[in-house]
CSV table of C-alpha atoms in Angstrom, one decimal:
chain,number,residue,atom,x,y,z
W,1,VAL,CA,2.6,-13.0,-30.1
W,2,SER,CA,-0.8,-13.0,-28.4
W,3,ARG,CA,-2.9,-10.7,-27.7
W,4,ARG,CA,-5.7,-10.0,-25.6
W,5,VAL,CA,-8.1,-7.0,-25.0
W,6,ARG,CA,-7.8,-4.7,-22.2
W,7,VAL,CA,-10.1,-1.5,-20.9
W,8,ASN,CA,-8.2,1.6,-19.1
W,9,PRO,CA,-11.2,2.0,-16.5
W,10,ILE,CA,-9.9,5.3,-16.1
W,11,ALA,CA,-11.0,6.3,-19.7
W,12,CYS,CA,-14.2,4.4,-19.8
W,13,GLU,CA,-17.6,6.7,-19.4
W,14,ALA,CA,-19.6,3.2,-19.5
W,15,HIS,CA,-20.6,4.1,-23.4
W,16,GLY,CA,-21.0,0.1,-23.3
W,17,MET,CA,-20.2,0.1,-27.6
W,18,CYS,CA,-17.2,-2.5,-26.8
W,19,ALA,CA,-19.7,-5.1,-25.8
W,20,GLU,CA,-21.5,-5.1,-28.7
W,21,LEU,CA,-18.9,-5.4,-30.9
W,22,LEU,CA,-17.0,-8.0,-29.1
W,23,PRO,CA,-19.6,-9.3,-26.8
W,24,GLU,CA,-17.2,-12.8,-26.9
W,25,ARG,CA,-14.9,-10.9,-24.6
W,26,ILE,CA,-16.8,-8.2,-22.7
W,27,THR,CA,-20.2,-8.0,-21.0
W,28,LEU,CA,-21.1,-4.9,-19.6
W,29,ASP,CA,-21.6,-4.8,-15.3
W,30,GLU,CA,-24.9,-3.4,-13.9
W,31,TRP,CA,-24.1,0.4,-14.2
W,32,GLY,CA,-22.7,0.0,-17.7
W,33,TYR,CA,-18.8,-0.8,-17.7
W,34,PRO,CA,-17.3,-3.3,-19.1
W,35,ILE,CA,-16.2,-7.1,-17.5
W,36,VAL,CA,-13.6,-7.8,-19.7
W,37,ASP,CA,-12.5,-11.7,-20.4
W,38,GLY,CA,-8.5,-11.5,-20.8
W,39,ARG,CA,-8.3,-14.7,-22.9
W,40,ARG,CA,-6.3,-14.3,-26.3
W,41,LEU,CA,-7.6,-13.1,-29.1
W,42,ASP,CA,-7.5,-14.8,-32.8
W,43,GLY,CA,-8.7,-14.6,-35.8
W,44,GLU,CA,-11.9,-13.2,-36.3
W,45,LEU,CA,-12.1,-11.6,-32.4
W,46,LEU,CA,-9.0,-9.8,-33.2
W,47,GLU,CA,-10.7,-8.1,-35.9
W,48,HIS,CA,-13.6,-7.6,-33.8
W,49,ALA,CA,-11.5,-6.9,-30.7
W,50,ARG,CA,-9.5,-4.0,-33.1
W,51,MET,CA,-13.2,-2.1,-34.0
W,52,ALA,CA,-14.0,-2.2,-30.8
W,53,ALA,CA,-10.8,-0.6,-30.0
W,54,LYS,CA,-11.5,2.1,-32.9
W,55,SER,CA,-15.3,2.6,-31.8
W,56,CYS,CA,-14.8,3.8,-27.9
W,57,PRO,CA,-15.7,6.9,-27.8
W,58,VAL,CA,-13.1,7.6,-24.9
W,59,PHE,CA,-10.7,5.4,-26.6
W,60,ALA,CA,-10.6,3.2,-23.2
W,61,VAL,CA,-10.7,-0.1,-25.4
W,62,LEU,CA,-6.9,-1.5,-25.8
W,63,VAL,CA,-5.5,-4.2,-27.8
W,64,GLU,CA,-2.1,-5.4,-25.8
W,65,GLU,CA,0.1,-7.5,-27.4
W,66,GLU,CA,2.6,-9.5,-25.2
G,1,MET,CA,33.1,0.1,11.2
G,2,ASN,CA,30.3,-0.7,13.5
G,3,ALA,CA,29.2,-4.2,14.7
G,4,PRO,CA,26.4,-4.8,13.0
G,5,PRO,CA,23.2,-5.5,15.6
G,6,ALA,CA,23.1,-9.0,16.3
G,7,GLY,CA,19.2,-9.9,16.6
G,8,LEU,CA,16.5,-6.9,17.2
G,9,PRO,CA,16.3,-3.9,17.4
G,10,ARG,CA,17.6,-3.6,14.4
G,11,LEU,CA,16.2,-0.6,12.6
G,12,LEU,CA,15.1,0.9,15.9
G,13,THR,CA,18.3,1.0,17.6
G,14,GLY,CA,19.2,4.3,18.6
G,15,ILE,CA,16.2,5.6,18.8
G,16,ASP,CA,15.9,8.6,21.1
G,17,PRO,CA,12.4,9.4,22.2
G,18,ASP,CA,13.3,12.4,22.7
G,19,GLY,CA,13.7,13.6,19.8
G,20,PRO,CA,15.6,13.1,16.0
G,21,LEU,CA,18.9,11.3,15.9
G,22,SER,CA,21.6,14.2,14.6
G,23,LEU,CA,24.2,12.9,11.4
G,24,GLN,CA,26.2,12.9,14.3
G,25,SER,CA,24.4,10.8,16.5
G,26,HIS,CA,23.3,8.4,13.2
G,27,VAL,CA,26.9,7.8,12.5
G,28,HIS,CA,28.0,6.8,15.9
G,29,VAL,CA,24.9,4.3,15.9
G,30,HIS,CA,25.6,2.9,12.4
G,31,GLY,CA,29.0,3.9,11.3
G,32,PRO,CA,29.5,6.3,8.0
G,33,LEU,CA,27.9,5.8,4.9
G,34,PRO,CA,29.2,3.0,3.1
G,35,HIS,CA,31.1,3.6,-0.4
G,36,LEU,CA,29.6,1.7,-2.9
G,37,PRO,CA,30.9,1.5,-6.5
G,38,ARG,CA,28.8,3.5,-8.9
G,39,ALA,CA,25.7,2.2,-11.1
G,40,ARG,CA,26.8,0.0,-14.3
G,41,ARG,CA,24.9,-0.4,-17.6
G,42,ARG,CA,22.5,-2.6,-15.7
G,43,SER,CA,23.3,-3.3,-12.4
G,44,SER,CA,25.3,-2.2,-9.5
G,45,PRO,CA,26.7,-3.8,-6.2
G,46,LEU,CA,24.2,-2.6,-4.2
G,47,ILE,CA,21.4,-4.4,-6.3
G,48,GLU,CA,23.1,-7.4,-6.2
G,49,GLU,CA,23.4,-7.3,-2.6
G,50,LEU,CA,19.5,-6.2,-2.2
G,51,GLU,CA,18.3,-9.3,-4.4
G,52,ARG,CA,20.8,-11.5,-2.3
G,53,ALA,CA,19.1,-10.3,0.9
G,54,GLY,CA,15.6,-10.8,-1.1
G,55,LEU,CA,14.2,-7.4,0.5
G,56,LEU,CA,10.5,-7.2,0.0
G,57,GLY,CA,9.1,-3.5,-0.2
G,58,ARG,CA,7.6,-2.0,2.7
G,59,GLY,CA,4.9,0.3,1.7
G,60,GLY,CA,2.3,-2.9,1.3
G,61,ALA,CA,2.8,-4.4,-2.1
G,62,GLY,CA,5.7,-6.6,-0.8
G,63,PHE,CA,7.8,-6.1,-4.1
G,64,PRO,CA,11.2,-7.1,-4.3
G,65,ALA,CA,13.2,-3.8,-4.1
G,66,ALA,CA,16.0,-5.0,-6.1
G,67,ASN,CA,13.8,-5.4,-8.7
G,68,LYS,CA,12.6,-1.7,-8.9
G,69,LEU,CA,16.2,-0.4,-8.8
G,70,ARG,CA,16.8,-2.8,-12.2
G,71,ALA,CA,13.4,-1.8,-13.7
G,72,VAL,CA,14.6,2.1,-13.0
G,73,ILE,CA,18.2,1.7,-14.7
G,74,ALA,CA,16.8,-0.4,-17.5
G,75,ALA,CA,14.1,3.3,-18.2
G,76,ARG,CA,15.5,5.7,-20.3
G,77,GLY,CA,16.1,9.4,-19.1
G,78,ARG,CA,17.3,11.0,-16.1
G,79,PRO,CA,16.1,8.8,-12.9
G,80,ILE,CA,14.6,10.4,-9.9
G,81,VAL,CA,14.4,8.9,-6.5
G,82,LEU,CA,10.7,9.2,-4.7
G,83,VAL,CA,10.7,8.6,-1.1
G,84,ASN,CA,7.3,8.1,-0.1
G,85,GLY,CA,6.8,8.8,3.3
G,86,VAL,CA,3.0,9.5,2.9
G,87,GLU,CA,1.5,6.9,5.5
G,88,ALA,CA,-1.7,6.9,4.9
G,89,GLU,CA,-2.9,3.6,6.1
G,90,PRO,CA,-4.6,5.6,9.2
G,91,LEU,CA,-3.3,3.3,11.9
G,92,SER,CA,-0.2,2.9,10.7
G,93,GLU,CA,3.1,4.8,12.4
G,94,LYS,CA,6.0,2.8,11.3
G,95,ASP,CA,7.4,5.5,8.8
G,96,ARG,CA,6.4,8.4,10.9
G,97,ALA,CA,8.4,7.1,13.9
G,98,LEU,CA,11.4,6.5,12.0
G,99,LEU,CA,10.9,10.3,9.4
G,100,GLU,CA,10.7,11.5,13.4
G,101,ARG,CA,13.3,9.8,14.8
G,102,LEU,CA,15.4,8.2,12.7
G,103,PRO,CA,15.7,10.4,9.3
G,104,HIS,CA,19.4,9.5,8.5
G,105,LEU,CA,18.5,6.0,8.3
G,106,VAL,CA,15.5,6.8,5.7
G,107,LEU,CA,18.0,9.3,4.1
G,108,ASP,CA,20.8,7.3,3.4
G,109,GLY,CA,19.1,4.6,1.8
G,110,ALA,CA,18.0,7.2,-0.5
G,111,VAL,CA,21.2,8.1,-1.5
G,112,LEU,CA,22.5,5.0,-1.9
G,113,SER,CA,19.7,4.0,-3.9
G,114,ALA,CA,20.0,6.9,-6.3
G,115,ALA,CA,23.7,6.4,-6.7
G,116,ALA,CA,22.7,2.8,-7.5
G,117,VAL,CA,20.5,4.3,-10.4
G,118,GLY,CA,22.6,6.9,-11.2
G,119,ALA,CA,19.5,9.7,-10.0
G,120,ASP,CA,20.9,12.8,-9.2
G,121,GLU,CA,17.8,14.4,-7.4
G,122,VAL,CA,15.4,12.7,-4.1
G,123,ILE,CA,12.2,14.0,-3.4
G,124,VAL,CA,10.9,13.0,0.5
G,125,ALA,CA,7.0,13.1,0.0
G,126,VAL,CA,5.4,13.6,3.9
G,127,ARG,CA,1.8,14.0,4.0
G,128,GLU,CA,0.0,17.4,5.2
G,129,SER,CA,-0.7,16.1,9.1
G,130,LEU,CA,2.6,14.1,9.7
G,131,GLY,CA,4.1,18.2,10.4
G,132,TYR,CA,6.8,16.8,13.0
G,133,ALA,CA,8.0,14.2,10.6
G,134,ALA,CA,8.4,17.2,7.8
G,135,GLU,CA,10.2,19.3,10.0
G,136,SER,CA,12.6,16.7,11.3
G,137,VAL,CA,13.0,15.4,7.6
G,138,GLU,CA,14.0,19.4,7.0
G,139,ARG,CA,16.4,19.4,9.5
G,140,ALA,CA,18.2,16.3,8.8
G,141,ILE,CA,18.3,17.4,5.0
G,142,GLY,CA,20.2,20.8,6.2
G,143,GLU,CA,22.2,18.6,8.0
G,144,ARG,CA,24.0,16.5,4.9
G,145,ASP,CA,26.0,17.2,1.8
G,146,GLY,CA,26.0,16.1,-1.5
G,147,ILE,CA,22.9,14.9,-3.8
G,148,THR,CA,19.9,17.2,-4.0
G,149,LEU,CA,17.5,16.3,-1.2
G,150,THR,CA,13.9,18.0,-1.4
G,151,LEU,CA,10.8,17.8,0.7
G,152,ALA,CA,7.8,17.6,-0.5
G,153,VAL,CA,4.0,17.9,1.6
G,154,VAL,CA,1.4,16.1,0.3
G,155,PRO,CA,-2.5,16.2,1.2
G,156,ASP,CA,-3.9,14.1,3.2
G,157,ALA,CA,-6.1,11.1,1.3
G,158,TYR,CA,-5.9,7.1,1.6
G,159,LEU,CA,-4.8,7.3,-1.6
G,160,ALA,CA,-1.9,10.0,-1.5
G,161,GLY,CA,0.4,6.9,-1.0
G,162,GLN,CA,-0.2,5.0,-4.0
G,163,GLU,CA,2.8,5.5,-5.9
G,164,THR,CA,1.3,6.3,-9.8
G,165,ALA,CA,-0.9,9.1,-7.4
G,166,LEU,CA,1.9,10.6,-5.5
G,167,ALA,CA,3.9,10.9,-9.0
G,168,SER,CA,1.4,12.4,-11.0
G,169,TYR,CA,1.1,15.3,-8.0
G,170,LEU,CA,4.8,15.7,-7.8
G,171,SER,CA,4.2,16.4,-11.2
G,172,GLY,CA,1.9,19.0,-11.1
G,173,GLY,CA,-0.9,16.5,-12.1
G,174,GLN,CA,-4.0,15.3,-9.8
G,175,LEU,CA,-3.4,13.5,-6.7
G,176,ARG,CA,-4.8,10.2,-7.9
G,177,PRO,CA,-3.9,7.0,-9.4
G,178,THR,CA,-2.7,6.5,-13.3
G,179,PHE,CA,-3.7,4.2,-15.4
G,180,THR,CA,-0.5,1.7,-15.8
G,181,PRO,CA,1.4,1.0,-17.7
G,182,PRO,CA,3.9,3.3,-17.7
G,183,ARG,CA,4.3,2.4,-14.1
G,184,PRO,CA,6.4,5.0,-12.3
G,185,ALA,CA,10.1,3.3,-13.0
G,186,GLN,CA,9.5,3.8,-16.3
G,187,GLN,CA,7.7,7.3,-16.2
G,188,GLY,CA,7.1,9.0,-12.9
G,189,VAL,CA,7.7,12.6,-11.7
G,190,ASP,CA,8.3,14.7,-14.5
G,191,ARG,CA,8.1,11.8,-17.0
G,192,ARG,CA,11.3,10.8,-15.7
G,193,PRO,CA,12.2,7.2,-14.2
G,194,THR,CA,11.4,7.2,-11.0
G,195,LEU,CA,12.2,4.8,-8.4
G,196,VAL,CA,9.3,5.1,-5.6
G,197,ASN,CA,10.8,3.3,-2.5
G,198,ASN,CA,9.0,3.3,0.9
G,199,VAL,CA,10.4,5.0,4.2
G,200,GLU,CA,11.1,1.5,5.9
G,201,THR,CA,12.1,0.0,2.9
G,202,LEU,CA,15.1,2.5,2.6
G,203,ALA,CA,16.0,2.1,6.2
G,204,HIS,CA,16.8,-2.0,5.1
G,205,VAL,CA,18.6,-0.4,2.3
G,206,ALA,CA,20.9,1.6,4.5
G,207,LEU,CA,21.6,-1.1,7.1
G,208,ILE,CA,22.1,-3.7,4.1
G,209,ALA,CA,24.5,-1.5,2.3
G,210,ARG,CA,26.6,-1.6,5.7
G,211,HIS,CA,26.3,-4.8,6.8
G,212,GLY,CA,25.6,-7.2,4.2
G,213,ALA,CA,22.7,-9.7,2.4
G,214,GLY,CA,24.3,-12.4,5.0
G,215,TRP,CA,23.2,-10.3,7.9
G,216,PHE,CA,20.0,-9.2,7.0
G,217,ARG,CA,18.9,-12.7,6.2
G,218,ALA,CA,19.8,-14.2,9.8
G,219,LEU,CA,16.0,-13.0,10.7
G,220,GLY,CA,13.1,-13.3,9.2
G,221,THR,CA,12.1,-16.4,7.0
G,222,GLU,CA,13.8,-17.7,3.8
G,223,GLN,CA,10.8,-16.4,1.2
G,224,GLN,CA,10.3,-12.9,3.6
G,225,PRO,CA,13.7,-12.5,5.3
G,226,GLY,CA,14.9,-9.9,7.6
G,227,SER,CA,12.8,-8.0,10.2
G,228,GLY,CA,9.9,-5.1,9.7
G,229,LEU,CA,8.4,-2.6,11.3
G,230,VAL,CA,4.8,-2.9,12.5
G,231,THR,CA,2.7,-0.4,14.6
G,232,VAL,CA,0.1,-2.6,16.8
G,233,ALA,CA,-3.4,-0.4,18.0
G,234,GLY,CA,-6.2,-1.3,19.6
G,235,ALA,CA,-7.3,-3.0,22.8
G,236,VAL,CA,-3.5,-3.6,23.9
G,237,ARG,CA,-1.5,-2.1,27.1
G,238,ARG,CA,1.2,-0.2,25.3
G,239,PRO,CA,0.0,0.3,21.4
G,240,GLY,CA,3.0,1.7,18.8
G,241,VAL,CA,5.0,0.8,16.8
G,242,TYR,CA,7.4,-2.6,17.3
G,243,GLU,CA,10.1,-4.1,15.3
G,244,ILE,CA,9.7,-7.8,14.5
G,245,ALA,CA,11.5,-10.7,12.7
G,246,TYR,CA,9.1,-12.0,10.3
G,247,GLY,CA,7.8,-15.7,11.0
G,248,SER,CA,7.3,-14.6,15.0
G,249,PRO,CA,4.2,-15.6,16.7
G,250,LEU,CA,1.9,-12.8,16.9
G,251,ARG,CA,1.5,-13.7,20.7
G,252,GLY,CA,4.3,-12.4,21.2
G,253,LEU,CA,4.3,-9.1,19.5
G,254,LEU,CA,1.2,-8.5,21.6
G,255,ASP,CA,2.4,-9.7,24.9
G,256,ALA,CA,5.6,-7.5,23.7
G,257,ALA,CA,3.4,-4.7,23.3
G,258,GLY,CA,1.7,-5.0,27.4
G,259,GLY,CA,-0.7,-8.2,26.4
G,260,VAL,CA,-4.1,-6.7,25.5
G,261,SER,CA,-5.9,-4.5,27.9
G,262,GLU,CA,-9.1,-6.3,27.6
G,263,PRO,CA,-10.8,-9.3,26.1
G,264,VAL,CA,-10.6,-9.5,22.3
G,265,GLN,CA,-13.0,-10.5,19.3
G,266,GLY,CA,-10.5,-10.3,16.4
G,267,VAL,CA,-7.1,-8.5,14.9
G,268,LEU,CA,-7.2,-7.1,11.7
G,269,VAL,CA,-3.7,-7.7,10.1
G,270,GLY,CA,-2.0,-5.0,7.5
G,271,GLY,CA,-4.5,-2.2,7.1
G,272,TYR,CA,-8.1,-1.0,6.5
G,273,ALA,CA,-6.8,-3.0,3.4
G,274,GLY,CA,-6.1,-6.8,5.0
G,275,ALA,CA,-7.8,-9.3,6.7
G,276,TRP,CA,-9.4,-9.8,10.2
G,277,LEU,CA,-9.0,-13.2,12.4
G,278,ALA,CA,-10.8,-13.9,14.6
G,279,ALA,CA,-9.4,-13.6,18.7
G,280,GLU,CA,-8.8,-17.6,18.5
G,281,ARG,CA,-6.5,-17.7,15.8
G,282,ILE,CA,-4.2,-15.5,17.9
G,283,ALA,CA,-2.2,-18.1,19.6
G,284,SER,CA,-1.5,-20.2,16.2
G,285,THR,CA,-0.9,-17.2,13.8
G,286,ALA,CA,3.1,-16.1,13.1
G,287,LEU,CA,3.9,-13.0,11.4
G,288,ASP,CA,4.7,-13.9,7.9
G,289,ASP,CA,2.7,-13.7,4.5
G,290,ALA,CA,3.1,-17.1,3.7
G,291,SER,CA,1.8,-18.0,7.5
G,292,LEU,CA,-1.2,-15.9,7.1
G,293,ALA,CA,-2.3,-16.8,3.8
G,294,ALA,CA,-4.2,-19.8,5.4
G,295,ALA,CA,-5.9,-16.9,6.8
G,296,GLY,CA,-6.3,-14.6,3.4
G,297,ALA,CA,-4.0,-11.9,5.2
G,298,ALA,CA,-0.7,-11.1,4.9
G,299,MET,CA,1.6,-8.3,6.5
G,300,LEU,CA,0.4,-5.0,3.6
G,301,ALA,CA,1.7,-2.1,5.6
G,302,GLY,CA,2.1,-4.1,8.8
G,303,VAL,CA,-0.5,-2.7,11.1
G,304,ILE,CA,-2.0,-5.1,13.9
G,305,PHE,CA,-5.3,-3.9,15.0
G,306,VAL,CA,-6.8,-5.8,18.4
G,307,LEU,CA,-10.5,-5.5,18.5
G,308,ALA,CA,-12.2,-5.3,21.5
G,309,GLU,CA,-14.8,-7.6,22.5
G,310,ARG,CA,-17.1,-5.1,23.6
G,311,ALA,CA,-17.0,-3.4,20.1
G,312,CYS,CA,-19.5,-3.9,17.4
G,313,ALA,CA,-17.5,-5.7,14.9
G,314,VAL,CA,-20.5,-5.4,12.3
G,315,ARG,CA,-20.8,-1.4,13.3
G,316,GLU,CA,-16.8,-1.5,12.5
G,317,THR,CA,-16.9,-3.3,9.4
G,318,ALA,CA,-19.8,-1.0,7.9
G,319,GLU,CA,-18.0,2.6,8.8
G,320,LEU,CA,-15.1,1.0,7.5
G,321,ALA,CA,-16.5,-0.1,4.2
G,322,GLY,CA,-18.4,3.6,4.0
G,323,TRP,CA,-14.8,5.2,4.9
G,324,MET,CA,-12.7,2.8,1.8
G,325,ALA,CA,-15.8,3.7,-0.6
G,326,SER,CA,-15.1,7.8,0.6
G,327,GLN,CA,-11.7,7.5,-0.3
G,328,SER,CA,-11.9,5.8,-3.6
G,329,SER,CA,-10.6,8.7,-6.0
G,330,ARG,CA,-13.8,8.3,-8.3
G,331,GLN,CA,-11.9,7.8,-11.4
G,332,CYS,CA,-12.8,3.9,-12.1
G,333,GLY,CA,-16.8,3.4,-12.4
G,334,PRO,CA,-16.4,-0.2,-10.9
G,335,CYS,CA,-14.8,1.4,-7.5
G,336,VAL,CA,-16.9,4.0,-7.6
G,337,HIS,CA,-20.1,2.1,-7.8
G,338,GLY,CA,-19.0,-0.9,-6.1
G,339,LEU,CA,-17.8,0.3,-3.0
G,340,ASP,CA,-20.6,2.9,-2.4
G,341,ALA,CA,-23.1,-0.5,-3.4
G,342,LEU,CA,-21.0,-2.5,-1.1
G,343,ALA,CA,-21.1,0.1,1.5
G,344,GLY,CA,-24.5,0.7,1.5
G,345,GLU,CA,-25.7,-2.9,1.5
G,346,ILE,CA,-23.3,-3.5,4.8
G,347,ALA,CA,-24.8,-0.8,6.4
G,348,ALA,CA,-28.7,-2.8,5.9
G,349,VAL,CA,-27.5,-5.5,7.3
G,350,ALA,CA,-26.2,-3.8,10.2
G,351,GLU,CA,-29.1,-1.8,11.1
G,352,GLY,CA,-31.1,-5.5,10.2
G,353,TYR,CA,-33.1,-4.6,7.5
G,354,GLY,CA,-33.8,-7.5,5.5
G,355,ALA,CA,-32.9,-11.5,5.6
G,356,ARG,CA,-29.8,-12.4,5.4
G,357,GLN,CA,-29.2,-14.7,2.4
G,358,PRO,CA,-30.2,-12.3,-0.1
G,359,ALA,CA,-27.9,-9.7,0.9
G,360,LEU,CA,-24.9,-11.6,1.8
G,361,ARG,CA,-25.5,-13.4,-1.9
G,362,ARG,CA,-25.7,-9.6,-3.1
G,363,ILE,CA,-22.6,-8.8,-1.5
G,364,ASP,CA,-20.6,-11.6,-3.2
G,365,ARG,CA,-22.1,-10.6,-6.4
G,366,LEU,CA,-21.0,-7.0,-5.9
G,367,ALA,CA,-17.9,-7.9,-4.4
G,368,SER,CA,-16.6,-9.8,-7.6
G,369,LEU,CA,-17.9,-6.9,-10.0
G,370,THR,CA,-16.0,-4.2,-7.7
G,371,ALA,CA,-12.7,-6.3,-6.9
G,372,GLY,CA,-9.9,-6.4,-9.4
G,373,ARG,CA,-11.3,-3.4,-12.0
G,374,GLY,CA,-10.0,-0.4,-11.0
G,375,ALA,CA,-6.2,1.2,-12.6
G,376,CYS,CA,-5.3,0.6,-8.4
G,377,GLY,CA,-5.7,-1.6,-6.3
G,378,HIS,CA,-8.1,-0.2,-3.9
G,379,PRO,CA,-11.4,-1.5,-4.8
G,380,ASP,CA,-9.0,-5.1,-4.4
G,381,GLY,CA,-8.3,-3.9,-0.8
G,382,ALA,CA,-11.9,-2.6,0.3
G,383,VAL,CA,-13.2,-5.8,-1.0
G,384,ASN,CA,-10.7,-8.4,0.8
G,385,ALA,CA,-11.4,-6.7,4.0
G,386,LEU,CA,-14.8,-6.8,3.9
G,387,LEU,CA,-15.2,-10.1,2.9
G,388,SER,CA,-12.8,-11.5,5.4
G,389,ALA,CA,-14.8,-9.9,8.2
G,390,LEU,CA,-17.9,-11.7,6.6
G,391,ARG,CA,-16.2,-14.4,7.1
G,392,THR,CA,-14.4,-14.0,10.8
G,393,PHE,CA,-17.5,-12.5,12.2
G,394,ALA,CA,-20.3,-14.5,11.1
G,395,PRO,CA,-22.0,-15.4,13.9
G,396,GLN,CA,-22.3,-11.3,14.1
G,397,PHE,CA,-23.4,-10.2,11.2
G,398,GLU,CA,-26.4,-13.0,11.4
G,399,GLN,CA,-27.5,-11.8,14.6
G,400,HIS,CA,-27.5,-8.4,13.1
G,401,ALA,CA,-29.4,-9.7,10.3
G,402,ARG,CA,-31.9,-11.2,12.5
G,403,HIS,CA,-32.3,-8.5,15.2
G,404,GLY,CA,-31.1,-5.2,13.9
G,405,ALA,CA,-28.2,-2.6,15.9
G,406,CYS,CA,-27.2,-4.2,19.5
G,407,ALA,CA,-26.4,-2.2,22.0
G,408,ALA,CA,-22.4,-2.2,21.0
G,409,CYS,CA,-23.7,-0.6,18.1
G,410,ALA,CA,-24.1,2.8,19.8
G,411,ARG,CA,-20.7,3.0,21.3
G,412,PRO,CA,-18.1,5.2,19.1
G,413,GLY,CA,-16.2,3.3,16.8
G,414,GLU,CA,-12.7,2.0,17.8
G,415,LEU,CA,-11.1,2.4,13.9
G,416,VAL,CA,-9.9,5.5,12.9
G,417,LEU,CA,-11.6,7.1,10.1
G,418,PRO,CA,-10.0,10.4,9.4
G,419,SER,CA,-12.2,12.9,7.1
G,420,TRP,CA,-10.0,13.0,4.2
G,421,ARG,CA,-11.1,14.2,1.2
G,422,LEU,CA,-9.2,14.4,-2.0
G,423,PRO,CA,-8.3,17.8,-3.2
G,424,GLU,CA,-10.2,19.7,-6.2
G,425,PRO,CA,-8.6,18.3,-9.3
G,426,LEU,CA,-6.1,21.3,-9.5
G,427,GLY,CA,-2.9,19.3,-9.5
G,428,GLY,CA,0.1,21.5,-7.7
G,429,ARG,CA,3.6,20.8,-6.7
G,430,ALA,CA,3.9,21.6,-3.3
G,431,ARG,CA,7.6,21.5,-2.8
G,432,VAL,CA,9.7,23.0,0.2
G,433,SER,CA,13.6,22.9,-0.4
């Protein structure tokens, strides 16, 4: 299975933790909301993505399988 | 069995300008509801026929109708059918026309779809301002026996017809889009698998069930078969709802609408999330998505708005951008901030503030930051319409950036921009039996 990071934009409140924990896939726009790169996650990046998901105060970061 | 209509009209056959067709008149025109065998586990004869017909949804997204029915069958739970008659695209009148004049055609499609997915209940959702349509549906429901049909009236808002917002509202939640998945087909009204279909889509279902896929495909294009309803608005002599074969010329439709009533600047195709065509393109434009794609346009909700030469395209664009921002459900950061910022930039260009190039670069950047980043397609649609206006009316924008407001700016706007506000986040189940 390949996994990708996704953000629930309704839940997101622009805390910005995800961009610090997963800068390879998430950057912030000028308002502080995440711009997500949906390429697949492997190895260490997958670990970082899971950490970002766990650390989001509003649980807006999702690691999705497809 | 009544002979199927050859050519056009199909849906609009037998329409009575004085009022809705009674059940008796409807059966006289189209014949009785055909009996189709019940749903099996994974499919049904109706779904297979819709698949062969290649029927695409007519609410704007153009999703294959058969796939939606299949998704509902595949989901766990007791299915329900939700007829989307919200028609919140401000210039569109086609769904209203069907509900007001031909309610039984729509209800036939809903009842047949319900049988195909094994649903025992149908909700018909109509927007608050469409009072006469609601009355007509209520009267039509009273004439029919069989499965439970309920009318629901929903508040006026651009996103009221967005299927997740509608399903949320009818479940007692907010009239705002929700994050997907789950899609309504999986978990919709009251978390039940919900078949949400546009009014016109269901009217086509009623005819395909009677006359078959081969008949349906006799009009339209290979990729976009059949006929479709369009609403012609703006600078034509006879604005209104027309039935076309997909792939037919835009010029022919405008002629059918009495021709343009004055010199024309451009045409907005689809609706407020659609794309503008310059007047010079009218002669070479065909009305189907594959042909329109070259111009970045699509049929969407079927609105064709003709903008008069004397109007200010820049002012119309600025007002539309502001209105689309006002219709955000204000849940997703990029949509809230992006659409507000874009509306501000366009308003500044319209007034002639600042040099053109920096303003346009900022608009491009904001557009790419805004599109594709909401839970629903609203920011994408708003950006699409805005960017197409900038391309199509480039000389007019140039003029404004240099010289500020023009003489035409003072005229009242041509686009209809209703003062809708989303209801406070207190959902309510507004069903009328």
